[in-house]
PDB file of C-alpha atoms in Angstrom:
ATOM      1  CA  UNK A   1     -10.024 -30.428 -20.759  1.00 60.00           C
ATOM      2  CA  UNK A   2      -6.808 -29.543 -18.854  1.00 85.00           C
ATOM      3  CA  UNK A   3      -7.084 -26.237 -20.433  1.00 78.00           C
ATOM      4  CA  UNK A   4     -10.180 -25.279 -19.373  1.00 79.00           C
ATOM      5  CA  UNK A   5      -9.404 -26.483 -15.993  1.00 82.00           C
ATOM      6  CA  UNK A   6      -6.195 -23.864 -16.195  1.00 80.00           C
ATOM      7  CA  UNK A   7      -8.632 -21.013 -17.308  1.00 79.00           C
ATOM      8  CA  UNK A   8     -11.201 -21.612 -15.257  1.00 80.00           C
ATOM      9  CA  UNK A   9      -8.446 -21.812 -12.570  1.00 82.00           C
ATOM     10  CA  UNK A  10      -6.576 -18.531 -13.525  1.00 81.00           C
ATOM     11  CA  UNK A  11     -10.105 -16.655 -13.693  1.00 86.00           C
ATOM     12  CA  UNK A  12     -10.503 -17.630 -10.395  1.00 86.00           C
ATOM     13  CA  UNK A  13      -7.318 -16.267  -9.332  1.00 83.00           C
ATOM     14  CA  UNK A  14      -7.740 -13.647 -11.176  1.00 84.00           C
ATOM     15  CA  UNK A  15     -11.647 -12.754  -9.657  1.00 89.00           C
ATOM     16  CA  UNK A  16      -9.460 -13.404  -6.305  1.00 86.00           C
ATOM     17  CA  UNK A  17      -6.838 -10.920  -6.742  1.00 86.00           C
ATOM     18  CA  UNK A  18      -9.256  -7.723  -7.815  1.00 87.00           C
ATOM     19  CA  UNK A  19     -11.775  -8.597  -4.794  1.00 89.00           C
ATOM     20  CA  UNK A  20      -8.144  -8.197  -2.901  1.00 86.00           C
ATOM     21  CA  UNK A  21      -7.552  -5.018  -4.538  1.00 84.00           C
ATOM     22  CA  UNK A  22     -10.746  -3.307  -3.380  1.00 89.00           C
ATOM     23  CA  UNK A  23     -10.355  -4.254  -0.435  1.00 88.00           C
ATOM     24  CA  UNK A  24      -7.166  -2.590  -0.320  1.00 83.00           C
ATOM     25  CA  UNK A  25      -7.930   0.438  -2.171  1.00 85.00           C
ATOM     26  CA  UNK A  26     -10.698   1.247   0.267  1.00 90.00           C
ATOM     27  CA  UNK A  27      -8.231   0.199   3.295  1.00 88.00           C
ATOM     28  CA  UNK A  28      -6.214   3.033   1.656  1.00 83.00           C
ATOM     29  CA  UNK A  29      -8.843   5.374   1.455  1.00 88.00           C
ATOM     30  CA  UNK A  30      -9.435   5.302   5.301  1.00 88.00           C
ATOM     31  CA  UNK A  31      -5.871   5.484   6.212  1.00 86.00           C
ATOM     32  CA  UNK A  32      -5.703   8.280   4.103  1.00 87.00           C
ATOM     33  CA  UNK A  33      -8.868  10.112   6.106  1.00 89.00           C
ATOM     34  CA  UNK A  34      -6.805   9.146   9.422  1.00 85.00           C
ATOM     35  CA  UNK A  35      -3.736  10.501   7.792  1.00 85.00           C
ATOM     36  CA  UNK A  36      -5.633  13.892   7.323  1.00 86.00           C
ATOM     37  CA  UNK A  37      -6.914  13.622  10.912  1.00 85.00           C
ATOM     38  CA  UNK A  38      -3.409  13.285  12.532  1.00 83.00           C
ATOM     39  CA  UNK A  39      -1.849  16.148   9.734  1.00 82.00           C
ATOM     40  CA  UNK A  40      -5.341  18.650  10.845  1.00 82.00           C
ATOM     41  CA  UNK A  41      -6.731  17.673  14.494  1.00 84.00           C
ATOM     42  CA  UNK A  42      -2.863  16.678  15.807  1.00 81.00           C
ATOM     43  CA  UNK A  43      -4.325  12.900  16.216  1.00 84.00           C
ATOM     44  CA  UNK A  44      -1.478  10.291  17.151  1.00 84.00           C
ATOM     45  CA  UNK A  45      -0.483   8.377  14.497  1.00 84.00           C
ATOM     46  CA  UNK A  46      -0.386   4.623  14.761  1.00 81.00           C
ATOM     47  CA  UNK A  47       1.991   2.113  14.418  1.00 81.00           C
ATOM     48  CA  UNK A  48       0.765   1.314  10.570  1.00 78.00           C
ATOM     49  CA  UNK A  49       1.924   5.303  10.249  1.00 85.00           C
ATOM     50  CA  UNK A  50       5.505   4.952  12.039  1.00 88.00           C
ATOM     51  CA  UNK A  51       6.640   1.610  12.017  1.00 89.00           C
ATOM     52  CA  UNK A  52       9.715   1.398   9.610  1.00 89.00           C
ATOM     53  CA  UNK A  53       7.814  -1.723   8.525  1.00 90.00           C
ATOM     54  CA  UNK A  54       4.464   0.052   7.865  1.00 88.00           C
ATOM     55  CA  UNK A  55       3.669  -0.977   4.351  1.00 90.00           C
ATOM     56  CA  UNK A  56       3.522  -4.585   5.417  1.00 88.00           C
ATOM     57  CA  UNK A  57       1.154  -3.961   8.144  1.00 85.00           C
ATOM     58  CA  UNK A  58      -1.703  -2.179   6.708  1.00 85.00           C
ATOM     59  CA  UNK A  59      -4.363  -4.163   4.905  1.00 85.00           C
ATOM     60  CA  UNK A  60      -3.081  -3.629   1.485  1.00 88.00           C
ATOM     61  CA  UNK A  61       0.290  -4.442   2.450  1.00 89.00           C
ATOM     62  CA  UNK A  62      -0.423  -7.977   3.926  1.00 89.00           C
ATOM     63  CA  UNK A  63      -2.268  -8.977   0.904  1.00 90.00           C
ATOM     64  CA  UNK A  64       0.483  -7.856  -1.278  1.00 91.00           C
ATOM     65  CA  UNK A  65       2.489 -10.020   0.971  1.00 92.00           C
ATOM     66  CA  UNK A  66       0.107 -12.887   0.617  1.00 92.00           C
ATOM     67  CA  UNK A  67      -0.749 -12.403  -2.965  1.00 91.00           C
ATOM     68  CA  UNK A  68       3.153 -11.883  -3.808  1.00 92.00           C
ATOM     69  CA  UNK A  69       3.547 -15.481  -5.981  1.00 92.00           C
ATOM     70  CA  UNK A  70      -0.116 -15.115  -7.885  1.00 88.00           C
ATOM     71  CA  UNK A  71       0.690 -11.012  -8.825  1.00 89.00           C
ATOM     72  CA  UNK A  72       3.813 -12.197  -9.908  1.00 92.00           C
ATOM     73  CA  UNK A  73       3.040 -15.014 -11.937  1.00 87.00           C
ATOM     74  CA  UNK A  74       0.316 -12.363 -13.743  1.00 83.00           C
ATOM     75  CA  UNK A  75       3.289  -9.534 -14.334  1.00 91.00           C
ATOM     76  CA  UNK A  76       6.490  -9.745 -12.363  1.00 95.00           C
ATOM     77  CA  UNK A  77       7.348  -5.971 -13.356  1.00 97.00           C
ATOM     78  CA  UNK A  78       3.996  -4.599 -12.181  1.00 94.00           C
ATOM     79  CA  UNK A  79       4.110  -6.653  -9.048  1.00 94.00           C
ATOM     80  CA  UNK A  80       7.500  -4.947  -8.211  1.00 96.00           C
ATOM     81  CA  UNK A  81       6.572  -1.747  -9.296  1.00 95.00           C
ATOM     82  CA  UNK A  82       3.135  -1.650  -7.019  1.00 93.00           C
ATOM     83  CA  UNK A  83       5.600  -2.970  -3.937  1.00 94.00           C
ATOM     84  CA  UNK A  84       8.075  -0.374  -4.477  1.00 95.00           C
ATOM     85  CA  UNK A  85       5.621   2.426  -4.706  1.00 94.00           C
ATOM     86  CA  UNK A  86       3.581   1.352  -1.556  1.00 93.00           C
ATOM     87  CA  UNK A  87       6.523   1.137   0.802  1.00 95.00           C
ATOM     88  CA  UNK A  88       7.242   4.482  -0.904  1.00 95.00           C
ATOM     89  CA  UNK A  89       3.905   5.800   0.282  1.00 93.00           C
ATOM     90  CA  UNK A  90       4.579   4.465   3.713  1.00 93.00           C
ATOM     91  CA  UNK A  91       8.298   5.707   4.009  1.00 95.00           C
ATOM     92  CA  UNK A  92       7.109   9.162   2.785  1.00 94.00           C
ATOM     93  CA  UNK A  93       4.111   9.595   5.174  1.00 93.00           C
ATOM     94  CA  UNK A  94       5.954   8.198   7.520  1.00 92.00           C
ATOM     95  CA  UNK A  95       9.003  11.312   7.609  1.00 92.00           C
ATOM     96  CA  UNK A  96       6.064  14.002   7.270  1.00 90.00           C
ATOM     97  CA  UNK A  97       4.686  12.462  10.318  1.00 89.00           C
ATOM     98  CA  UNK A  98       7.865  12.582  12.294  1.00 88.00           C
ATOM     99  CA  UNK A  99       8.551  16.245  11.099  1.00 88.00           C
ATOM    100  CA  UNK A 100       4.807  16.821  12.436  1.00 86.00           C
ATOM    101  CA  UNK A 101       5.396  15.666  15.225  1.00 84.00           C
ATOM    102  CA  UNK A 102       9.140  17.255  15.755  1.00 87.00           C
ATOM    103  CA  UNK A 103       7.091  20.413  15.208  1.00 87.00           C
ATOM    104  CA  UNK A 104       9.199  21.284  11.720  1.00 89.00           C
ATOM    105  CA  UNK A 105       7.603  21.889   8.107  1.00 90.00           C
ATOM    106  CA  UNK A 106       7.081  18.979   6.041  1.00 89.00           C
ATOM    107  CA  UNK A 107       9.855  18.454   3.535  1.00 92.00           C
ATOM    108  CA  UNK A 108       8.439  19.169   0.155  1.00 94.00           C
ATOM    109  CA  UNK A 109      10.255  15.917  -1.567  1.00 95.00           C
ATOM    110  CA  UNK A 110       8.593  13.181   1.086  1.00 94.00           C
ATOM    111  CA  UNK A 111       5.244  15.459   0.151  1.00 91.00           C
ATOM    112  CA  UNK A 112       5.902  14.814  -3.487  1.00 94.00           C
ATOM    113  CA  UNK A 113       6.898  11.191  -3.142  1.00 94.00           C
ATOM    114  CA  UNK A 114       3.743  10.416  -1.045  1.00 92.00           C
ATOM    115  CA  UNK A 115       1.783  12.020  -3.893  1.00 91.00           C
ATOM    116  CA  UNK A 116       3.558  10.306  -6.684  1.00 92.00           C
ATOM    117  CA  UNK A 117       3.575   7.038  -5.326  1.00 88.00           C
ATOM    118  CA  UNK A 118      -0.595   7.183  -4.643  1.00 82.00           C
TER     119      UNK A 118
END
C-alpha cells in the first residue's frame, strides 16, 4: 500500500509541476510581447527586464524557485540546466535592453544567447 501511496503522491507532484510549467510558459510568452513592445514602440522596460536579479522575479522564475527541491528530486541535471538557461535569457535581454536604451546596436552574442537559451 505504501507504494501506491508514493505513486499516487509523485503523480500528484508531478500533475503539480506541469500545471506550473504552463503557467510559466505563457508568463513567458507575454514578457516576450512586452519585450517586443519596449525593442519597437521605445516602451520602458520594467524591473523584471533590468534587475540583475530578473530571472527570479518573473513568474517562471519564482516557481522555479519554489519548485527547486521537487524538479530536482525528478532530474537534478535538467533542473540545473532549465535554471542556467533562464537567468541566461534574463542576463541577455537584459544587456540588449541597456544598449537600447544607451542608444547603441544590440550586440549580436547577447542576441544569440537570448535566442539559444528560449
Amino acid at each position: 500500500m505504501d507504494l501506491v501511496n508514493q505513486l499516487a503522491t509523485q503523480q500528484d507532484q508531478f500533475k503539480k509541476l506541469l500545471a506550473g510549467i504552463d503557467r510559466g510558459i505563457q508568463d513567458h510568452l507575454a514578457w516576450n510581447q512586452r519585450l517586443l513592445r519596449c525593442a519597437l514602440l521605445r516602451d520602458p522596460p520594467g524591473d523584471d527586464i533590468l534587475h540583475l536579479e530578473a530571472h527570479q522575479h518573473c513568474q517562471f522564475g519564482k516557481w522555479l524557485v519554489a519548485e527547486r527541491a521537487t524538479l530536482t528530486g525528478f532530474d537534478p541535471k535538467t533542473t540545473r540546466d532549465v535554471e542556467h538557461h533562464h537567468r541566461a535569457m534574463h542576463d541577455a535581454v537584459r544587456m540588449l535592453c541597456e544598449q537600447a536604451s544607451r542608444g547603441l546596436p544590440a550586440r549580436v552574442e547577447d542576441l544569440q544567447t537570448y535566442e539559444a537559451a528560449q
